[in-house]
mmCIF file of C-alpha atoms in Angstrom:
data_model
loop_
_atom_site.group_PDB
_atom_site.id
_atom_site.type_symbol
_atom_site.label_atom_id
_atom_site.label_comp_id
_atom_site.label_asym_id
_atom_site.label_seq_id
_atom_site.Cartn_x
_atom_site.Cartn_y
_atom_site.Cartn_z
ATOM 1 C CA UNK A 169 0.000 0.000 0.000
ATOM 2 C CA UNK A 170 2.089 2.860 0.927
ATOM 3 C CA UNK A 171 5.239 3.076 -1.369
ATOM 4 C CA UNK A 172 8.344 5.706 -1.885
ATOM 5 C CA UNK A 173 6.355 7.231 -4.543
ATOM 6 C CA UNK A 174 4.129 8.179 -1.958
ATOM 7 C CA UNK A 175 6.392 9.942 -0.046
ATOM 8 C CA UNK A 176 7.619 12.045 -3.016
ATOM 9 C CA UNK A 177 4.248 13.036 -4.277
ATOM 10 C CA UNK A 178 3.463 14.378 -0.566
ATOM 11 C CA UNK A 179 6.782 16.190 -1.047
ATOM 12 C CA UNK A 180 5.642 17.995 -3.887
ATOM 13 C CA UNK A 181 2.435 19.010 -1.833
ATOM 14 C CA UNK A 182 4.052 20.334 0.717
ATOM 15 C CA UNK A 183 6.350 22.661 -2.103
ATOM 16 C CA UNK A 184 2.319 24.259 -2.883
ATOM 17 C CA UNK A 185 1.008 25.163 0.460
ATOM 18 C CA UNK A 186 -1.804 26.397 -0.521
ATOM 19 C CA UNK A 187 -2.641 23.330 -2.348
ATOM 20 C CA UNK A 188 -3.383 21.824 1.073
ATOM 21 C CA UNK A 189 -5.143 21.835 4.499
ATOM 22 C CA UNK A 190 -3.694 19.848 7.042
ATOM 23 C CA UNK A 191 -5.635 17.784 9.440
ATOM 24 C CA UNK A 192 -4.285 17.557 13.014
ATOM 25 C CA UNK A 193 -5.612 15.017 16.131
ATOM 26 C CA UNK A 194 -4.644 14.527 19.733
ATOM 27 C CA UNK A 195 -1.211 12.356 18.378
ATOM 28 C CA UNK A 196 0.010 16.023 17.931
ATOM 29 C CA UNK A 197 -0.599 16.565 21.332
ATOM 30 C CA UNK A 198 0.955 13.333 22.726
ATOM 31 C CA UNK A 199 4.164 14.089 21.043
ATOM 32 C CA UNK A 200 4.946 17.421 21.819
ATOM 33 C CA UNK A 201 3.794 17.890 25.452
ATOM 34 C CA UNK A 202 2.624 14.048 26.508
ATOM 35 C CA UNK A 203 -1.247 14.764 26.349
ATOM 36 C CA UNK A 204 -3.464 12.213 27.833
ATOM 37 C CA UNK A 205 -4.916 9.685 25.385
ATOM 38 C CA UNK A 206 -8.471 10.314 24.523
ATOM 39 C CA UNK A 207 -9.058 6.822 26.648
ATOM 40 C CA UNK A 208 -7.191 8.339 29.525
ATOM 41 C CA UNK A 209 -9.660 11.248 29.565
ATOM 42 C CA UNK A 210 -12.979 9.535 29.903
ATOM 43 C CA UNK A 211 -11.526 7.051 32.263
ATOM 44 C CA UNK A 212 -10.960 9.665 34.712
ATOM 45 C CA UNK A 213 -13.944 11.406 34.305
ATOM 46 C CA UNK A 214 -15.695 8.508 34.512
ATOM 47 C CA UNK A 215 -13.774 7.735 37.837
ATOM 48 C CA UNK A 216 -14.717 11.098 38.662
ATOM 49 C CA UNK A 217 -18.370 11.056 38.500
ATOM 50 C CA UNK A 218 -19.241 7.698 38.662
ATOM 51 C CA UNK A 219 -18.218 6.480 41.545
ATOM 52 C CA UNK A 220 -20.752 4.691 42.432
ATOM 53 C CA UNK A 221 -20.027 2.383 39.406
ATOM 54 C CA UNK A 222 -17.162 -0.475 39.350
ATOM 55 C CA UNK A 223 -18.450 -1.276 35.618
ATOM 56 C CA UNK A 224 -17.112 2.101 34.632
ATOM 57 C CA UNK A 225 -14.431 3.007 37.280
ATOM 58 C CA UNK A 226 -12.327 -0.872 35.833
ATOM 59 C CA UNK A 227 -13.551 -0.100 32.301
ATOM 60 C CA UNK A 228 -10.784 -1.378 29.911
ATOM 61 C CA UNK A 229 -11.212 0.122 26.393
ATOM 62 C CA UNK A 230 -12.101 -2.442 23.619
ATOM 63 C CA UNK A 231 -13.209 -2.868 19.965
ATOM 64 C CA UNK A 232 -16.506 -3.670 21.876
ATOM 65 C CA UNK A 233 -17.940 0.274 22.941
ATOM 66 C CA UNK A 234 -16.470 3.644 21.513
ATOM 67 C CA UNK A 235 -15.203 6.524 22.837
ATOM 68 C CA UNK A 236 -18.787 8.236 21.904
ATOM 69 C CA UNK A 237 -20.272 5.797 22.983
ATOM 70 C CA UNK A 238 -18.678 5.702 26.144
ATOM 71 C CA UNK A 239 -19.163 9.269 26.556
ATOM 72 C CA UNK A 240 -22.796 9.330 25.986
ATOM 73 C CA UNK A 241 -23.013 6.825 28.760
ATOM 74 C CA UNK A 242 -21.160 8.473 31.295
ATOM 75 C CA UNK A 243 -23.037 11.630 30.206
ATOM 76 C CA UNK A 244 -26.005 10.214 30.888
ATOM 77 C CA UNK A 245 -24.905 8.635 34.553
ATOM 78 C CA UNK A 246 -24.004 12.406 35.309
ATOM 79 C CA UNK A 247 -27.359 13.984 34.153
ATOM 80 C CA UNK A 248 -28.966 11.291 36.241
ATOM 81 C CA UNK A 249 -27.015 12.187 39.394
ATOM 82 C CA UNK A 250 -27.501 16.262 38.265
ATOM 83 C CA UNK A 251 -30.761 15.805 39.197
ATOM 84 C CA UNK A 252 -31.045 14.167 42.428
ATOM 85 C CA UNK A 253 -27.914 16.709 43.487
ATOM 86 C CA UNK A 254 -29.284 20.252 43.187
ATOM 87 C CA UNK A 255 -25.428 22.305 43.135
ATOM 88 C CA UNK A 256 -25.201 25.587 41.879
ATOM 89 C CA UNK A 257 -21.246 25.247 41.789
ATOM 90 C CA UNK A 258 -21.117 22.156 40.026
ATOM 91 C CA UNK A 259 -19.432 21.731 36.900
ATOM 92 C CA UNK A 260 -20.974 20.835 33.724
ATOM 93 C CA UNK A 261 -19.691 17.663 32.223
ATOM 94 C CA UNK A 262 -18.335 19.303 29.157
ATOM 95 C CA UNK A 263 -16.104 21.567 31.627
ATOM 96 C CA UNK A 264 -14.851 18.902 33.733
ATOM 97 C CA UNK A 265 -13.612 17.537 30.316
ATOM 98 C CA UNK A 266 -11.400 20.883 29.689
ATOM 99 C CA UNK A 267 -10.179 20.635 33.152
ATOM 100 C CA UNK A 268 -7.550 17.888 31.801
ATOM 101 C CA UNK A 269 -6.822 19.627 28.495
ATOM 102 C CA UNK A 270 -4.514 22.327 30.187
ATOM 103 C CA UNK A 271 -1.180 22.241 28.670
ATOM 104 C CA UNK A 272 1.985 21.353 29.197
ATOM 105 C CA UNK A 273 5.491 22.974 28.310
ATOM 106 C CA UNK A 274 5.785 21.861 24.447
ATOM 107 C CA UNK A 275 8.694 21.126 22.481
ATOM 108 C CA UNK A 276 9.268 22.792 19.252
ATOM 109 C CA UNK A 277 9.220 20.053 16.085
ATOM 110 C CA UNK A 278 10.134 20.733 12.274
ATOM 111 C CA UNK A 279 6.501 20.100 11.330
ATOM 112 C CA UNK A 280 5.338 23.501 13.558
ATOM 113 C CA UNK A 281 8.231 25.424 11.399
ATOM 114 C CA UNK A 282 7.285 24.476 8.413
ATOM 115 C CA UNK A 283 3.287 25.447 9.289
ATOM 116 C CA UNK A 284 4.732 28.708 10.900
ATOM 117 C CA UNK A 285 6.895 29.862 7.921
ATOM 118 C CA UNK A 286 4.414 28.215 5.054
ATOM 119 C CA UNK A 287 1.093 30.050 7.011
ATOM 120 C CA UNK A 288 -0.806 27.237 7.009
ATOM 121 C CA UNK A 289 -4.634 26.221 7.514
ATOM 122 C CA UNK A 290 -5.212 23.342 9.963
ATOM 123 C CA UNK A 291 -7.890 22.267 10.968
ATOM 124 C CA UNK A 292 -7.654 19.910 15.118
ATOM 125 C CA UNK A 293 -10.158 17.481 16.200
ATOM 126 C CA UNK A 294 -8.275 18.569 19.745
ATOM 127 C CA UNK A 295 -10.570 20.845 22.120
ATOM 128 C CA UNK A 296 -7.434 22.796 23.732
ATOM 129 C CA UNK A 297 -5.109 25.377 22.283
ATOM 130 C CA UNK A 298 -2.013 23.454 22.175
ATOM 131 C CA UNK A 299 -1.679 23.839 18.628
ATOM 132 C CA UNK A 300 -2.328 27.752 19.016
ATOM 133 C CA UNK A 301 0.365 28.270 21.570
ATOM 134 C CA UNK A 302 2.979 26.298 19.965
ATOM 135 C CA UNK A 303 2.435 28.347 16.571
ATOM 136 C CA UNK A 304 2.253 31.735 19.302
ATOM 137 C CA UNK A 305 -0.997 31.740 18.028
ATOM 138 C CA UNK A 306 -3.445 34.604 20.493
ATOM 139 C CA UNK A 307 -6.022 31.844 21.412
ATOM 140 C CA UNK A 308 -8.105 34.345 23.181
ATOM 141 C CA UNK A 309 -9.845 35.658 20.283
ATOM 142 C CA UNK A 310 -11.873 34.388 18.018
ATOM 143 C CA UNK A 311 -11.630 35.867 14.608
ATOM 144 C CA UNK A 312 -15.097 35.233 12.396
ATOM 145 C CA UNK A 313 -14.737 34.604 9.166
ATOM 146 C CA UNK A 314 -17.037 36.616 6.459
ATOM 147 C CA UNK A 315 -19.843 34.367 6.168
ATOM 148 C CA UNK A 316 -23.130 34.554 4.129
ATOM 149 C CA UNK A 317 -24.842 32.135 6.609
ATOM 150 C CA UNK A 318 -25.131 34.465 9.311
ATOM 151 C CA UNK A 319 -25.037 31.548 12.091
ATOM 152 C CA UNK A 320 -26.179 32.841 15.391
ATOM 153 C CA UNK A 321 -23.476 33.345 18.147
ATOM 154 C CA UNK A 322 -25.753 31.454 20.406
ATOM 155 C CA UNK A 323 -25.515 28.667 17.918
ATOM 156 C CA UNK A 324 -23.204 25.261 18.838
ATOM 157 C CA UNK A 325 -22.230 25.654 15.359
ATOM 158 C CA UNK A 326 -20.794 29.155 15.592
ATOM 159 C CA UNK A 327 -17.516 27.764 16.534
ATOM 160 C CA UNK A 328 -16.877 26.185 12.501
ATOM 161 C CA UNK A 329 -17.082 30.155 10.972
ATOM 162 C CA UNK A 330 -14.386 31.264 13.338
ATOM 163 C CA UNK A 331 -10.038 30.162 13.651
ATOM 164 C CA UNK A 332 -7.610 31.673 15.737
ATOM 165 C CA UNK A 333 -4.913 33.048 13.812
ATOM 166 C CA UNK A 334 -3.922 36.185 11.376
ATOM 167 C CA UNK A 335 -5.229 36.635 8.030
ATOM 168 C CA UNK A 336 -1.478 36.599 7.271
ATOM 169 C CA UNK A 337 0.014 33.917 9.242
ATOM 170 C CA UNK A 338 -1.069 30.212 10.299
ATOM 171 C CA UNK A 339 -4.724 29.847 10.819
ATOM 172 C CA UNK A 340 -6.464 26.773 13.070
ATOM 173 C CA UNK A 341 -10.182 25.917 12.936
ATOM 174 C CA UNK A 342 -11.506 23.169 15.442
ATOM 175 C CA UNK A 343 -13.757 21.250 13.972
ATOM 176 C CA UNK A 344 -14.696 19.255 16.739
ATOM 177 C CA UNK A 345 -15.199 22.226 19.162
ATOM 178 C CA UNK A 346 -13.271 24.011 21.319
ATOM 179 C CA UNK A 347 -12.948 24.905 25.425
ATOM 180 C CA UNK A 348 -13.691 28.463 24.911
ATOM 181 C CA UNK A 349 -17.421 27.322 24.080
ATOM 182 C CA UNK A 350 -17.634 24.187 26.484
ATOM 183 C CA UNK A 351 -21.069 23.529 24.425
ATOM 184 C CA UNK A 352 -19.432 23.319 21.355
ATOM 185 C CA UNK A 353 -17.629 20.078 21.948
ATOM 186 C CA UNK A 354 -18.691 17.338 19.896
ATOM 187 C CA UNK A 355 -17.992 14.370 22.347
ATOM 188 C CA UNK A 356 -21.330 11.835 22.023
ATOM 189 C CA UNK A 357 -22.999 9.925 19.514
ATOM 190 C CA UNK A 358 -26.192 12.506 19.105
ATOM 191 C CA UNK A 359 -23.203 15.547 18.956
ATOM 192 C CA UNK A 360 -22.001 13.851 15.893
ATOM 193 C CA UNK A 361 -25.197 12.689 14.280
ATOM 194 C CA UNK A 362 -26.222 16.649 14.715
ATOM 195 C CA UNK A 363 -23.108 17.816 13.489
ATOM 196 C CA UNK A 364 -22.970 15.896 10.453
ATOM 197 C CA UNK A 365 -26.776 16.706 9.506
ATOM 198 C CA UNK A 366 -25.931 20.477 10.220
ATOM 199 C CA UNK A 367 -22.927 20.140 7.687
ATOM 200 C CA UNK A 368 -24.397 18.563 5.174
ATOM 201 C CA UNK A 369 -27.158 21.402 4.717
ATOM 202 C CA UNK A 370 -23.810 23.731 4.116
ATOM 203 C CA UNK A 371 -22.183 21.485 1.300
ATOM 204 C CA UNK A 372 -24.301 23.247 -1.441
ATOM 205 C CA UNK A 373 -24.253 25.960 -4.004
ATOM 206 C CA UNK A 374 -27.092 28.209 -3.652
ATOM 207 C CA UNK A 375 -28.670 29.807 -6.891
ATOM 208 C CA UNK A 376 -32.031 31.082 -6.680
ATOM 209 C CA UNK A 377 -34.610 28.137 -5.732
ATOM 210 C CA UNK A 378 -31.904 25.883 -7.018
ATOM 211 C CA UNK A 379 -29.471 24.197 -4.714
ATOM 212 C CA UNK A 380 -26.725 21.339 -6.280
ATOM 213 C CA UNK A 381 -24.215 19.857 -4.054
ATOM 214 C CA UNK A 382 -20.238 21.352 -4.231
ATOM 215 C CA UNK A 383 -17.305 20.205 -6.838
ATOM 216 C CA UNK A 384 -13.649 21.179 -6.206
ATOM 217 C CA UNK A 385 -14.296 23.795 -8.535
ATOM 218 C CA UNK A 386 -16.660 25.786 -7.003
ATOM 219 C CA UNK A 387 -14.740 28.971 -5.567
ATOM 220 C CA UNK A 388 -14.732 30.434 -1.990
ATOM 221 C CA UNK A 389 -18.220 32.119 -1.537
ATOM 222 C CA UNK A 390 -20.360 30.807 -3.916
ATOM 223 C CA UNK A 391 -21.383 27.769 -1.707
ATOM 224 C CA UNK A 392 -23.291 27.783 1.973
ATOM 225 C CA UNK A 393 -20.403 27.297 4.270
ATOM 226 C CA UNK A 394 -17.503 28.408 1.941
ATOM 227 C CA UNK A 395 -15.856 30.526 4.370
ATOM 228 C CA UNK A 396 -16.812 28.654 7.212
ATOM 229 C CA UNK A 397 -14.280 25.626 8.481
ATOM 230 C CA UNK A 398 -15.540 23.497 5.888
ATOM 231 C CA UNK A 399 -14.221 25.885 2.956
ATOM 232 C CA UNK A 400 -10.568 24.250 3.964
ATOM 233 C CA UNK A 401 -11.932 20.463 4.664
ATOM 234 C CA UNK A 402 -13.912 20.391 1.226
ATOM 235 C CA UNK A 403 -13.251 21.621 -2.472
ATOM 236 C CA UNK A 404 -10.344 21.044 -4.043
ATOM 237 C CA UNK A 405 -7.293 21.488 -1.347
ATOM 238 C CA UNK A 406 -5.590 18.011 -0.578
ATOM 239 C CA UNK A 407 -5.542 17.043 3.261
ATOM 240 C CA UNK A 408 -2.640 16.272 4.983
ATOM 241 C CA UNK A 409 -3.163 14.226 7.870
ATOM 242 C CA UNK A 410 -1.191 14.109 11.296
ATOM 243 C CA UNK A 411 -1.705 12.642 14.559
ATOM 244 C CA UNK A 412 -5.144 11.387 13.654
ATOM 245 C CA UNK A 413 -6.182 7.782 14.670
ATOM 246 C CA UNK A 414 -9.343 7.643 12.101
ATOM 247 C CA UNK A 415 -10.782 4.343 13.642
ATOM 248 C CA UNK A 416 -14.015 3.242 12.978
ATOM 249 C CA UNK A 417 -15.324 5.394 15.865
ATOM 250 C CA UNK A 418 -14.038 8.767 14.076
ATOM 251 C CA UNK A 419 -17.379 8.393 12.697
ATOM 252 C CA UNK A 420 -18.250 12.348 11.793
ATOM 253 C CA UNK A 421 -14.218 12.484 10.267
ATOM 254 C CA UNK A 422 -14.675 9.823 8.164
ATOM 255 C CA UNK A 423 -18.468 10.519 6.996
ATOM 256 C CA UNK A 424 -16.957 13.693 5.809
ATOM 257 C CA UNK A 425 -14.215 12.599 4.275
ATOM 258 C CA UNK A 426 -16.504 9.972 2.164
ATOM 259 C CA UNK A 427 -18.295 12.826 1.163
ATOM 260 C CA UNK A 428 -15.271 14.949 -0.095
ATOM 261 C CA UNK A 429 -14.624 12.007 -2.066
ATOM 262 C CA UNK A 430 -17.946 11.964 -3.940
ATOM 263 C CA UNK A 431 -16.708 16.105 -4.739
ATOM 264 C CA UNK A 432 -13.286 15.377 -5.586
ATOM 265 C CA UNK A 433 -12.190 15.089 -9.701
ATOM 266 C CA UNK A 434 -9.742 13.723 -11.326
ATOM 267 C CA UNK A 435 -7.159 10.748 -10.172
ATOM 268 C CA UNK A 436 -4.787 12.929 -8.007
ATOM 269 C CA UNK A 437 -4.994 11.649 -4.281
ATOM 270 C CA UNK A 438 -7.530 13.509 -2.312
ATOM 271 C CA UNK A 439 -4.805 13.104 1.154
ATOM 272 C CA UNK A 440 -2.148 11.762 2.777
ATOM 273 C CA UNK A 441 -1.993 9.725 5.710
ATOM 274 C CA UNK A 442 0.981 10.119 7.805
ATOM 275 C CA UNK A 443 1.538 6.906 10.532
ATOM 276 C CA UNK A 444 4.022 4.898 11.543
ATOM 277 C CA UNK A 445 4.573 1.501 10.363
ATOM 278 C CA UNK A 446 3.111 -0.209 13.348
ATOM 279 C CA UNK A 447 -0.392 1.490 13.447
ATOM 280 C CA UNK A 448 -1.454 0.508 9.940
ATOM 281 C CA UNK A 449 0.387 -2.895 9.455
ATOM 282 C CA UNK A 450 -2.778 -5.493 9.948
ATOM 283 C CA UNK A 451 -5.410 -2.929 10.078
ATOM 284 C CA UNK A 452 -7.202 -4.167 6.850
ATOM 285 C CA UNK A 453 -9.964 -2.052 7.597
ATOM 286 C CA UNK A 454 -8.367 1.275 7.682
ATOM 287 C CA UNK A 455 -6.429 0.192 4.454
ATOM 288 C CA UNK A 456 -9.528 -0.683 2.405
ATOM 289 C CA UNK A 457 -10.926 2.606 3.583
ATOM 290 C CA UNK A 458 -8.078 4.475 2.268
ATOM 291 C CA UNK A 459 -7.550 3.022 -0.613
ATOM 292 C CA UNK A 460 -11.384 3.511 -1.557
ATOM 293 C CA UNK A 461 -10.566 7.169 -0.760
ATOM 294 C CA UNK A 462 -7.574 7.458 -2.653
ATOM 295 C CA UNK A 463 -5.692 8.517 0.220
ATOM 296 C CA UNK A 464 -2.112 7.857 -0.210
ATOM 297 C CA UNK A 465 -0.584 5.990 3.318
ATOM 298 C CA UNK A 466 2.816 7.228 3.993
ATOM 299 C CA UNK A 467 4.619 5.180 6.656
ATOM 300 C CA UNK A 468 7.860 6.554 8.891
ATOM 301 C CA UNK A 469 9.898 4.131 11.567
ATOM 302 C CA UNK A 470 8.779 6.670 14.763
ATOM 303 C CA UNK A 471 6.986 9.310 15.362
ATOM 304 C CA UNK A 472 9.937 11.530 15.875
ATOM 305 C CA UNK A 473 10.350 10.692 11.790
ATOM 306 C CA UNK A 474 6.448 12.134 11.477
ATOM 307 C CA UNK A 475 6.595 15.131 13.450
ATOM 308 C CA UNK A 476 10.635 16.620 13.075
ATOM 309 C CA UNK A 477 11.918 14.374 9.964
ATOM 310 C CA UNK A 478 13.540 15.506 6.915
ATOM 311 C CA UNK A 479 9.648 15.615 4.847
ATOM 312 C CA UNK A 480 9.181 19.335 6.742
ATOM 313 C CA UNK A 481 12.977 20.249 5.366
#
C-alpha cells in the first residue's frame, strides 16, 4: 500500500502550500507535550463522577464500545445524578472535560516550522489550544470569518465560521469544538449525528430556488459554508493528515471525508496519511478505507520521523 512514490508526491504538496489543508488530532498533542490519550480522559472522568459504578471506574477500552459511545453513557450517569444533586457550583460535564486539556510545556518540532513559515490552515479534532500556543498563536480571540450564513453566536455551530490566527500567518479551525465554548464540543454519539446533519445542509451551491451539491471547482463564496471551516476540509485542497487515529469510531471524520470524495475530480490523491509503520500494518480495515478514498498511506519508523523528519525540510 504505501510506497516511496508516496512519499515524493506528498513532497511535492508540501512545495504548494496552498494546495493543502492539514488535518491535526490529539497524536500532535501526545508528542509534543505528553497529552493524555483520549481513553485516559474519559476514564478519569468517569472515575470522577461515577463512583458509584465499578463497571465504569475498571472499564478497559475495547473494539466492543467507543469513545462516543462511552461518553454518551457516562453523560447520561451524570445527568442522572444532576438531578437528584441540586449544586449551583457544580461543573458541567463538558467543563470537567477541559479541566484535563490544560497544557503542558511543548517542544518545538520541524513540522510547527514548516506550518509557521508556510502560514498554514489546519484544521484539530483537539478541544485545547495546544496547537495555538505552539504556533504563538493569540487563542483568546476568536476571529469570524465573512460568512453569508449568518449563524447565530448562540448557535453550537458558531464555533466552525471562526479560527484563531492572522489573516497573514497560520490559521487553526476546530472542527470538533473548542474549550472556549464548552457547548461546542462534539464528544457523544447525538453531537455527531447533529453535526454531520448540520454540515451537510452547508455542502451546497445556492442559486435562486436551485441548490446542487459542491465540486472542487466551485470557488470560496459561492457555496453555503464556503468561508466557514468546511471551505478548507472540502473543495479542491488536498488534506494532509497528522496525529489522527481515524478508527471506525471517528465516525463524523470519516463521513466527511466519504463525502469529499464523492466532490473530488480527477485521479490525483484527495490526502495523505501520515503513521508509523506499526499502526497501519494489519489494520485491513483502515487500508480498504483508504484506498477507496484514494488517500495515499505514507509510513515513517517513529513518530519523531512524522513530526521533526527531513519531509518538513
Amino acid at each position: 500500500m504505501p510506497t516511496i512514490e508516496n512519499k515524493d508526491n506528498l513532497k511535492q504538496i508540501l512545495n504548494d502550500p496552498k494546495s493543502m489543508t492539514f488535518l491535526v488530532g490529539n497524536g500532535f498533542n501526545r508528542y509534543v507535550s505528553k497529552a493524555p490519550s483520549w481513553a485516559d480522559v474519559l476514564k478519569s472522568i468517569s472515575n470522577r463522577i461515577c463512583i458509584d459504578n465499578s463497571d465504569l471506574n475498571n472499564f478497559t477500552f475495547s473494539s466492543g464500545m467507543s469513545f462516543p459511545e462511552m461518553f454518551s453513557i457516562i453523560e447520561a450517569k451524570h445527568d442522572l445524578e444532576s438531578r437528584n444533586k441540586v449544586d449551583k457550583n457544580k461543573k458541567s460535564l463538558r467543563e470537567e472535560i477541559t479541566d484535563f486539556l490544560l497544557s503542558e510545556k511543548e517542544i518545538e518540532c520541524g513540522f510547527l516550522k514548516f506550518v509557521k513559515d508556510n502560514c498554514s490552515n489546519i484544521i484539530t479534532t483537539n478541544f485545547d489550544f495546544r496547537l495555538e500556543e505552539c504556533l504563538e498563536i493569540n487563542s483568546t480571540k476568536e476571529i469570524n470569518s465573512p460568512s453569508n450564513d449568518n449563524v447565530s453566536k448562540s448557535s453550537h455551530y458558531y464555533y466552525l465560521f471562526q479560527y484563531f490566527g492572522k489573516n497573514d500567518g497560520p490559521k487553526v479551525w476546530h472542527i470538533h469544538g473548542h474549550c472556549k465554548r464548552p457547548s461546542s464540543l462534539k464528544l457523544s454519539l447525538s453531537n455527531y449525528t447533529c453535526t454531520l446533519d448540520y454540515i451537510k445542509k452547508k455542502l451546497f451551491v445556492a442559486n435562486g430556488d436551485n441548490k446542487k451539491h459542491i465540486s472542487p471547482k466551485d470557488k470560496e463564496g459561492k457555496w453555503v459554508g464556503a468561508s466557514s471551516c468546511l471551505g478548507q476540509f472540502f473543495t479542491d485542497k488536498k488534506l494532509v493528515i497528522i496525529g489522527c487515529g481515524l478508527d471506525s469510531q471517528e465516525t463524523l471524520l470519516r463521513e466527511l471525508l466519504i463525502y469529499k470524495r464523492r466532490c473530488w475530480e480527477g485521479n490525483d490523491p484527495m490526502g495523505y496519511y501520515l503513521c508509523t509503520k506499526e499502526e497501519i500494518r494489519d489494520n485491513q480495515g483502515k487500508e480498504v478505507f483508504f484506498n477507496a478514498l484514494n488517500i495515499q498511506v505514507i509510513e515513517f519508523d517513529n513518530y519523531d520521523e512524522i513530526y521533526n523528519g527531513e519531509i518538513w525540510e
